[in-house]
GROMACS .gro file of C-alpha atoms in nm:
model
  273
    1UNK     CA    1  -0.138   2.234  -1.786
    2UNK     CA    2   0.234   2.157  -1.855
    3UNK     CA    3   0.294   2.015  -1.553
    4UNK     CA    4   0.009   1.778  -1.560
    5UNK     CA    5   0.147   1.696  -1.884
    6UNK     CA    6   0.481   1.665  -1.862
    7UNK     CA    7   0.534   1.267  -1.848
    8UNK     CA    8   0.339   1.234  -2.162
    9UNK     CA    9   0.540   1.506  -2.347
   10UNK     CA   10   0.859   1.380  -2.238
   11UNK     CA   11   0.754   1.013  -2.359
   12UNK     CA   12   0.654   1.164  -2.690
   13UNK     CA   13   0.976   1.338  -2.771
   14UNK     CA   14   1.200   1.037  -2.712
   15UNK     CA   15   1.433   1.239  -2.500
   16UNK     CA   16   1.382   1.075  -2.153
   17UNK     CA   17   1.777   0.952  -2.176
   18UNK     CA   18   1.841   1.345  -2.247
   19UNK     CA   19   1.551   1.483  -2.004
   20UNK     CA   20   1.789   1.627  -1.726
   21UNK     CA   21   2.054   1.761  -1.973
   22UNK     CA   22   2.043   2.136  -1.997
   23UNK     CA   23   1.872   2.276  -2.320
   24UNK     CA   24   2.158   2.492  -2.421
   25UNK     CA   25   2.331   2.141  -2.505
   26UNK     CA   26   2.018   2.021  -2.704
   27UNK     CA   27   2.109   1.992  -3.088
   28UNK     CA   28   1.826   2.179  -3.309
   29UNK     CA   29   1.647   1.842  -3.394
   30UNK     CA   30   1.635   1.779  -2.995
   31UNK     CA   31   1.452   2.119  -2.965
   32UNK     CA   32   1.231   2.093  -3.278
   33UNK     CA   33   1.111   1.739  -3.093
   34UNK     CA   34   1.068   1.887  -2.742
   35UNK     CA   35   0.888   2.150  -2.896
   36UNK     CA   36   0.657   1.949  -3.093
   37UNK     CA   37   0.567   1.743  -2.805
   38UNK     CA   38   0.459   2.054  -2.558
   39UNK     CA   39   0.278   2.200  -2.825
   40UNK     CA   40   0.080   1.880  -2.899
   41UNK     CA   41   0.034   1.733  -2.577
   42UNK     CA   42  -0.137   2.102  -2.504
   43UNK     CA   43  -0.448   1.973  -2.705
   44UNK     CA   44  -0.455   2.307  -2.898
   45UNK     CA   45  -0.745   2.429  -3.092
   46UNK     CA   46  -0.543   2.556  -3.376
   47UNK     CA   47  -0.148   2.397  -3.432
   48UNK     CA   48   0.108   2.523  -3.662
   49UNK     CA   49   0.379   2.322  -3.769
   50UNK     CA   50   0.650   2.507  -3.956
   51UNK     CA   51   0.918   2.169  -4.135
   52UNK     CA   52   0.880   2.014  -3.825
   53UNK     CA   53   0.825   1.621  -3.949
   54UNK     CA   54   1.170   1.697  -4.165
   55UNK     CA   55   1.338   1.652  -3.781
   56UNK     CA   56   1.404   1.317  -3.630
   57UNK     CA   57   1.371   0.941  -3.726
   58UNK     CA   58   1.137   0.782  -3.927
   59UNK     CA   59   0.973   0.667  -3.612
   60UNK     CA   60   0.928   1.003  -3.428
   61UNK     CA   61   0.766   1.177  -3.747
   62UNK     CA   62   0.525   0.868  -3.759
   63UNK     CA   63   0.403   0.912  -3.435
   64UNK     CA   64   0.358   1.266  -3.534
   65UNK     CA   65   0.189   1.259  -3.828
   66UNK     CA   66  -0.040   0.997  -3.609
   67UNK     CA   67  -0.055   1.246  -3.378
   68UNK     CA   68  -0.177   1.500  -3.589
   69UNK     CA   69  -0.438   1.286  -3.726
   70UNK     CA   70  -0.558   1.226  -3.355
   71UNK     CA   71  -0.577   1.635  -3.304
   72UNK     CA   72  -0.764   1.639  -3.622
   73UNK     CA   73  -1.026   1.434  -3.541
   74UNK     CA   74  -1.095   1.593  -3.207
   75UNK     CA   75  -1.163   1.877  -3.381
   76UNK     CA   76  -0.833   2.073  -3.412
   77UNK     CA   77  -0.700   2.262  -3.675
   78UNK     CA   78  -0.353   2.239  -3.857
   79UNK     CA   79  -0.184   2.467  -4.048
   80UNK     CA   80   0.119   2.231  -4.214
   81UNK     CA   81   0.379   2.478  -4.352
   82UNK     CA   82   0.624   2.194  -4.550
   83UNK     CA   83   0.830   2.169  -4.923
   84UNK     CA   84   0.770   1.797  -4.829
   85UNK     CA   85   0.446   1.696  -5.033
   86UNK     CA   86   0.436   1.351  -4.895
   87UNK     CA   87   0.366   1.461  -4.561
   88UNK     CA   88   0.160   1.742  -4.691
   89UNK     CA   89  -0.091   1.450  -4.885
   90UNK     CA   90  -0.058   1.232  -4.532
   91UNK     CA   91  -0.216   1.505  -4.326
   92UNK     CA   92  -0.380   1.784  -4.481
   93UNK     CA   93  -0.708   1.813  -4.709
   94UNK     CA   94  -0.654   2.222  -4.806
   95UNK     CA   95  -0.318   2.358  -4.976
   96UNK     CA   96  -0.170   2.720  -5.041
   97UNK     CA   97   0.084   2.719  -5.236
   98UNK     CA   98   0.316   3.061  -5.196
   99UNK     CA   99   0.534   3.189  -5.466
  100UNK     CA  100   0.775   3.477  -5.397
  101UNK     CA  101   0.476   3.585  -5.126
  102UNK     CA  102   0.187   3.573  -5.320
  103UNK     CA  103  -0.074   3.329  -5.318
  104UNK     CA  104  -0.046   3.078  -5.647
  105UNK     CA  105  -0.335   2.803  -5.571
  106UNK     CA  106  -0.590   2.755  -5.301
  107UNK     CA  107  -0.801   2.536  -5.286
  108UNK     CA  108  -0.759   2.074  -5.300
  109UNK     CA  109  -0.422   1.943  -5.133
  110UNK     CA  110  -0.366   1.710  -5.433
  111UNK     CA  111  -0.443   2.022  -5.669
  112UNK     CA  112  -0.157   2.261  -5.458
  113UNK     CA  113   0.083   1.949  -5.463
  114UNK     CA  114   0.050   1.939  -5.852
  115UNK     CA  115   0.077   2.335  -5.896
  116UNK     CA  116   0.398   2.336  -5.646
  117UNK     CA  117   0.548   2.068  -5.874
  118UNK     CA  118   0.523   2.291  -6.166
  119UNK     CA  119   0.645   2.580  -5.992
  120UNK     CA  120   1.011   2.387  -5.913
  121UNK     CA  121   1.010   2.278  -6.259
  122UNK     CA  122   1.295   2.509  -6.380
  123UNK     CA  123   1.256   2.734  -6.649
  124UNK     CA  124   1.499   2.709  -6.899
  125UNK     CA  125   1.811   2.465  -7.010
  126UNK     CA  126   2.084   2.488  -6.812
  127UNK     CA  127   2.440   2.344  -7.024
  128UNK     CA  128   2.792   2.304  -6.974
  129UNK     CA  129   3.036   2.282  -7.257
  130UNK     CA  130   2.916   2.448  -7.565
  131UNK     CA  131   3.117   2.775  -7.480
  132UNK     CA  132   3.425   2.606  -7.533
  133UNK     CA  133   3.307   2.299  -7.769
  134UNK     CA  134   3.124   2.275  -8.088
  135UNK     CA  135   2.918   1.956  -7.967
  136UNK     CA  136   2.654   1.950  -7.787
  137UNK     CA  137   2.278   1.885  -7.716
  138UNK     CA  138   2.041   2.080  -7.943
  139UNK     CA  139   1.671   2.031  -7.832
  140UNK     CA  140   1.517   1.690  -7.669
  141UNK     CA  141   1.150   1.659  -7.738
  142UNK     CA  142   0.884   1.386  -7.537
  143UNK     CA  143   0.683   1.213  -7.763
  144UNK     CA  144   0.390   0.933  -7.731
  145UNK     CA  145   0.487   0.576  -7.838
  146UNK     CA  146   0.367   0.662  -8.205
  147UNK     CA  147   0.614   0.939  -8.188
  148UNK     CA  148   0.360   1.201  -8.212
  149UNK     CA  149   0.417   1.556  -7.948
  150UNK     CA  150   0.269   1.502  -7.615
  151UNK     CA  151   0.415   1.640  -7.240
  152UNK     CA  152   0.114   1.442  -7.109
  153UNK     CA  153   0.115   1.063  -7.041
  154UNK     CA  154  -0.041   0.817  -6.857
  155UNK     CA  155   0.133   0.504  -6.626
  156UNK     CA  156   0.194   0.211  -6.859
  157UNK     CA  157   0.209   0.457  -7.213
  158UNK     CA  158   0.469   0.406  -7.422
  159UNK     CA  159   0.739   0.721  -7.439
  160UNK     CA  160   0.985   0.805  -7.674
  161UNK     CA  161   1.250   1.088  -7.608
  162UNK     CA  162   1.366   1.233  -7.970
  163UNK     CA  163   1.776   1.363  -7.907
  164UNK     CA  164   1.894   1.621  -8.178
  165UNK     CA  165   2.284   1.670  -8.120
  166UNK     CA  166   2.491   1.860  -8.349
  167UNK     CA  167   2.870   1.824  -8.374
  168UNK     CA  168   3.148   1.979  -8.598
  169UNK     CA  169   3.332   1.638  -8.619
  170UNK     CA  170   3.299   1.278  -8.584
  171UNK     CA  171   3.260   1.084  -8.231
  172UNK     CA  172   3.301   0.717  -8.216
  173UNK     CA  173   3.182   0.523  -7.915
  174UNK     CA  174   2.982   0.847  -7.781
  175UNK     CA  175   2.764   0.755  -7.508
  176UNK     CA  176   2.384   0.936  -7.402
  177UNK     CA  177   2.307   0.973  -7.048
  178UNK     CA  178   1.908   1.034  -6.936
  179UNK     CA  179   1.812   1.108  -6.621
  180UNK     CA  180   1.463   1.122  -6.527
  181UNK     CA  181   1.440   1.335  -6.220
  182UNK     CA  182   1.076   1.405  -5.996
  183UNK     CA  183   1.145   1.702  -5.815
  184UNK     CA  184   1.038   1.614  -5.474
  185UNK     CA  185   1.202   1.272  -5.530
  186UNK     CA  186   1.539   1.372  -5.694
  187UNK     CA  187   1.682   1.111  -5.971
  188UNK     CA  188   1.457   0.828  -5.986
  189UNK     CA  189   1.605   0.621  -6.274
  190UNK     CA  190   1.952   0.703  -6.527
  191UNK     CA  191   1.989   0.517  -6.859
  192UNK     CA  192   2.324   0.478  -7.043
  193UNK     CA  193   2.360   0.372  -7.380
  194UNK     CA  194   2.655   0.196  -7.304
  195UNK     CA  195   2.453  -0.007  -7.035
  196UNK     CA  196   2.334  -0.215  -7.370
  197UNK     CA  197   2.649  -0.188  -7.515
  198UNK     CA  198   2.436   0.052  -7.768
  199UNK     CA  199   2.732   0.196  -8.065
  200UNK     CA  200   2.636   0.544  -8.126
  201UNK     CA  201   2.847   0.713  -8.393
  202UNK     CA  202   2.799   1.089  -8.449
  203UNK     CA  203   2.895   1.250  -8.736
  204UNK     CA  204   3.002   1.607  -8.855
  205UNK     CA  205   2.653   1.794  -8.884
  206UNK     CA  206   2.313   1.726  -8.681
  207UNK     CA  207   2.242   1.406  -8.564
  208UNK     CA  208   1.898   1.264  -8.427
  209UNK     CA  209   1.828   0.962  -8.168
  210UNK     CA  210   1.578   0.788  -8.072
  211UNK     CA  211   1.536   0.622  -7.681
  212UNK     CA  212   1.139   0.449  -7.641
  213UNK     CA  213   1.042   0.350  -7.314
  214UNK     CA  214   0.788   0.059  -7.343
  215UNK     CA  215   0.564   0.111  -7.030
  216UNK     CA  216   0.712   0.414  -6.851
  217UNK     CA  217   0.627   0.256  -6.441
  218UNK     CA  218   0.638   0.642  -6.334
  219UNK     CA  219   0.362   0.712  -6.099
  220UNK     CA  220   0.151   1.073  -6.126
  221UNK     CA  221   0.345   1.344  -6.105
  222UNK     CA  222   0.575   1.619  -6.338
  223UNK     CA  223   0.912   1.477  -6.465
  224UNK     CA  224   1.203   1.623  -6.537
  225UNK     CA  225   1.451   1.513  -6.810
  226UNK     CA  226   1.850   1.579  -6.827
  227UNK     CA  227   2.071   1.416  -7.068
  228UNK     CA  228   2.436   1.414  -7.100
  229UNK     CA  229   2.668   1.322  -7.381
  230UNK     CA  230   3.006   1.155  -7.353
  231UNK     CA  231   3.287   1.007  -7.550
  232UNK     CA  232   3.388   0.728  -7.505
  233UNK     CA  233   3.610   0.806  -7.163
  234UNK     CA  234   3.449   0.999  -6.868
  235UNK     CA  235   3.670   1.254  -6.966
  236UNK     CA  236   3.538   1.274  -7.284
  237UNK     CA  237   3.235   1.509  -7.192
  238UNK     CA  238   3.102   1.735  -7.442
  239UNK     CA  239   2.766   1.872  -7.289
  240UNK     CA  240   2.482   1.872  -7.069
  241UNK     CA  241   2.177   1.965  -7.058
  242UNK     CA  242   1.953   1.965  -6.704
  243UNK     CA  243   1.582   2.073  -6.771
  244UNK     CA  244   1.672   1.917  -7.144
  245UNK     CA  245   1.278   1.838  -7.135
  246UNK     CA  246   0.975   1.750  -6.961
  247UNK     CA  247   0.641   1.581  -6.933
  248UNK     CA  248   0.350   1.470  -6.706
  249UNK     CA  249   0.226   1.169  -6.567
  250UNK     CA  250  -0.101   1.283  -6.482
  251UNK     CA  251  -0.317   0.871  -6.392
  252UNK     CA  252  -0.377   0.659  -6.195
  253UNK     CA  253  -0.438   0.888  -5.891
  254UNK     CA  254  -0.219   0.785  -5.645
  255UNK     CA  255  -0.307   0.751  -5.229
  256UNK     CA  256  -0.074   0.802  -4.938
  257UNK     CA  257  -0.353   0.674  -4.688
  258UNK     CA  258  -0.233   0.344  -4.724
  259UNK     CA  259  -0.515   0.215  -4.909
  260UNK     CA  260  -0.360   0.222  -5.279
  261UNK     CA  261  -0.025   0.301  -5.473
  262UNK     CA  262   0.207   0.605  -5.426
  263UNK     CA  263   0.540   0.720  -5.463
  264UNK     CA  264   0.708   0.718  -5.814
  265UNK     CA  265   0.692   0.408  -5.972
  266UNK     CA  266   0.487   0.169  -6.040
  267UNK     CA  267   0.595  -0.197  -5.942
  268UNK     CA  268   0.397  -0.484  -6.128
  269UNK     CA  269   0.323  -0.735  -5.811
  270UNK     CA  270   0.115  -0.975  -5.662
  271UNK     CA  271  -0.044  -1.096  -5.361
  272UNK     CA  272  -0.052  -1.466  -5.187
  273UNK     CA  273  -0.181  -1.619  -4.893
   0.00000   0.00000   0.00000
C-alpha cells in the first residue's frame, strides 16, 4: 500500500528537494512531516496524532488540519493529543483533558478547552522584591465597571482593576505595569502608567489605585493579570506580582470554523464592497 502511495506521500510532506537524502540527516520536524504523510496517505480507520501540527510551516499544518478534516468525513477517527487549543477547536468535537494522569473533563471540545485553561491558571502569587524591600504589591482585585467584585465578564463590559500597594516611604514618579496574559496566547496587551504620562505618588503607608478599562475587546477565554511597580528608572523596581489576579471572559462564543470571530480580541470593523 506504501508503494502505491508513495508519490502522494512524498508530495504531502514537502520534502521532494530532500526525498533521496538519507533519514539519519533528517532534522526532527523533517521526520514528524514524513511521518505524518505515510500515516495519512494510509487512509487509516483510526489516526493518532501526538503535537504533530506544532511541526512545520503554517502551510504544511494547513494542509494537515485539511487533511484531517478529509479523513474525518470518510469516516475515520482521530485521536488529537495537543496543549495547542486552537488546533484542538479546528479539528476535534470530543476533549479529555488529563491532569497529572487522571481524567479532569470529558465530554464537549469547547467545554475541555475551557477546563484546560483553568488548569494552567497558576495557583498562587508569585513576587520578587519584598524579601529585601518594604514596597510592594499587596492584593489586586477585578471589579465590574461599577466597581462592584466580579471574576466574570462579558466582551465590551467595563473593568476596573483595584491596586493596593503598601510602602514604608515615599515614591515620586512610581510607575504601574499590567499585563494581561491568556495562557495559550501569552501577553496579549501591557499598560504603563507612564504611557499617559499618569503622576503616581506613593506615600509612607497603604496606598490604593484605580485602572478602568472602558470596553475590555478580550475575546472568551480566562485571563491572567501581572502587575509590576517601578520608580521612576528601570532600575528602580520594587516588586512584582505574576498571577496578581484573574477573571473570565466567558461571551460571545467564539468560532474557529471560519464562519465568526476568534482569537483574543475583539476588533471593531467593517465590511465594503
Amino acid at each position: 500500500t506504501i508503494k502505491k502511495s508513495v508519490d502522494e506521500i512524498i508530495s504531502f510532506s514537502g520534502l521532494e528537494e530532500f526525498i533521496d537524502t538519507p533519514v539519519k540527516y533528517y532534522s526532527s520536524g523533517m521526520y514528524v512531516r514524513l511521518g505524518f504523510a505515510i500515516a495519512a496517505q494510509l487512509r487509516p480507520e483510526i489516526l493518532i496524532i501526538d503535537e504533530v501540527l506544532a511541526v512545520g510551516d503554517i502551510q504544511f499544518r494547513i494542509k494537515c488540519i485539511e487533511h484531517i478534516r478529509k479523513l474525518q468525513q470518510e469516516g475515520a477517527a482521530i485521536i488529537l493529543v495537543s496543549h495547542n487549543t486552537i488546533d484542538i477547536l479546528k479539528t476535534v468535537t470530543v476533549g479529555i483533558v488529563m491532569a497529572r494522569g487522571k481524567i479532569q473533563y470529558s465530554g464537549d471540545a469547547h467545554a475541555a478547552v475551557e477546563v484546560y485553561n483553568r488548569l494552567m491558571i497558576p495557583r498562587s502569587q508569585e513576587v520578587e522584591g519584598r524579601a529585601s524591600r518594604n514596597v510592594y504589591i499587596n492584593k489586586v482585585t477585578v471589579t465590574d465597571g461599577e466597581g462592584v467584585p466580579s471574576q466574570v465578564l462579558s466582551t465590551g463590559d467595563s473593568l476596573k482593576l483595584q491596586i493596593e500597594l503598601y510602602s514604608d516611604r515615599h515614591i515620586d514618579h512610581a510607575r504601574i505595569i499590567v499585563a494581561i496574559e491568556r495562557p495559550q496566547f501569552g501577553i496579549v496587551t501591557s499598560i504603563s502608567s507612564a504611557y499617559q504620562r499618569q503622576h503616581i505618588e506613593i506615600l509612607p503607608g497603604t496606598n490604593s489605585l484605580e485602572l478602568k478599562l472602558e470596553s475590555v475587546p478580550f475575546l472568551k477565554g480566562h485571563y491572567i493579570v501581572n502587575v509590576s511597580l517601578y520608580g521612576k528608572e528601570n532600575e528602580d523596581f520594587f516588586d512584582r506580582g505574576l498571577g496578581a489576579a484573574f477573571f473570565e471572559i466567558t461571551g460571545p462564543d467564539l468560532d474557529y470554523s471560519g464562519h465568526g470571530i476568534s482569537g483574543c480580541i475583539k476588533v471593531d470593523h467593517s465590511w465594503r464592497t
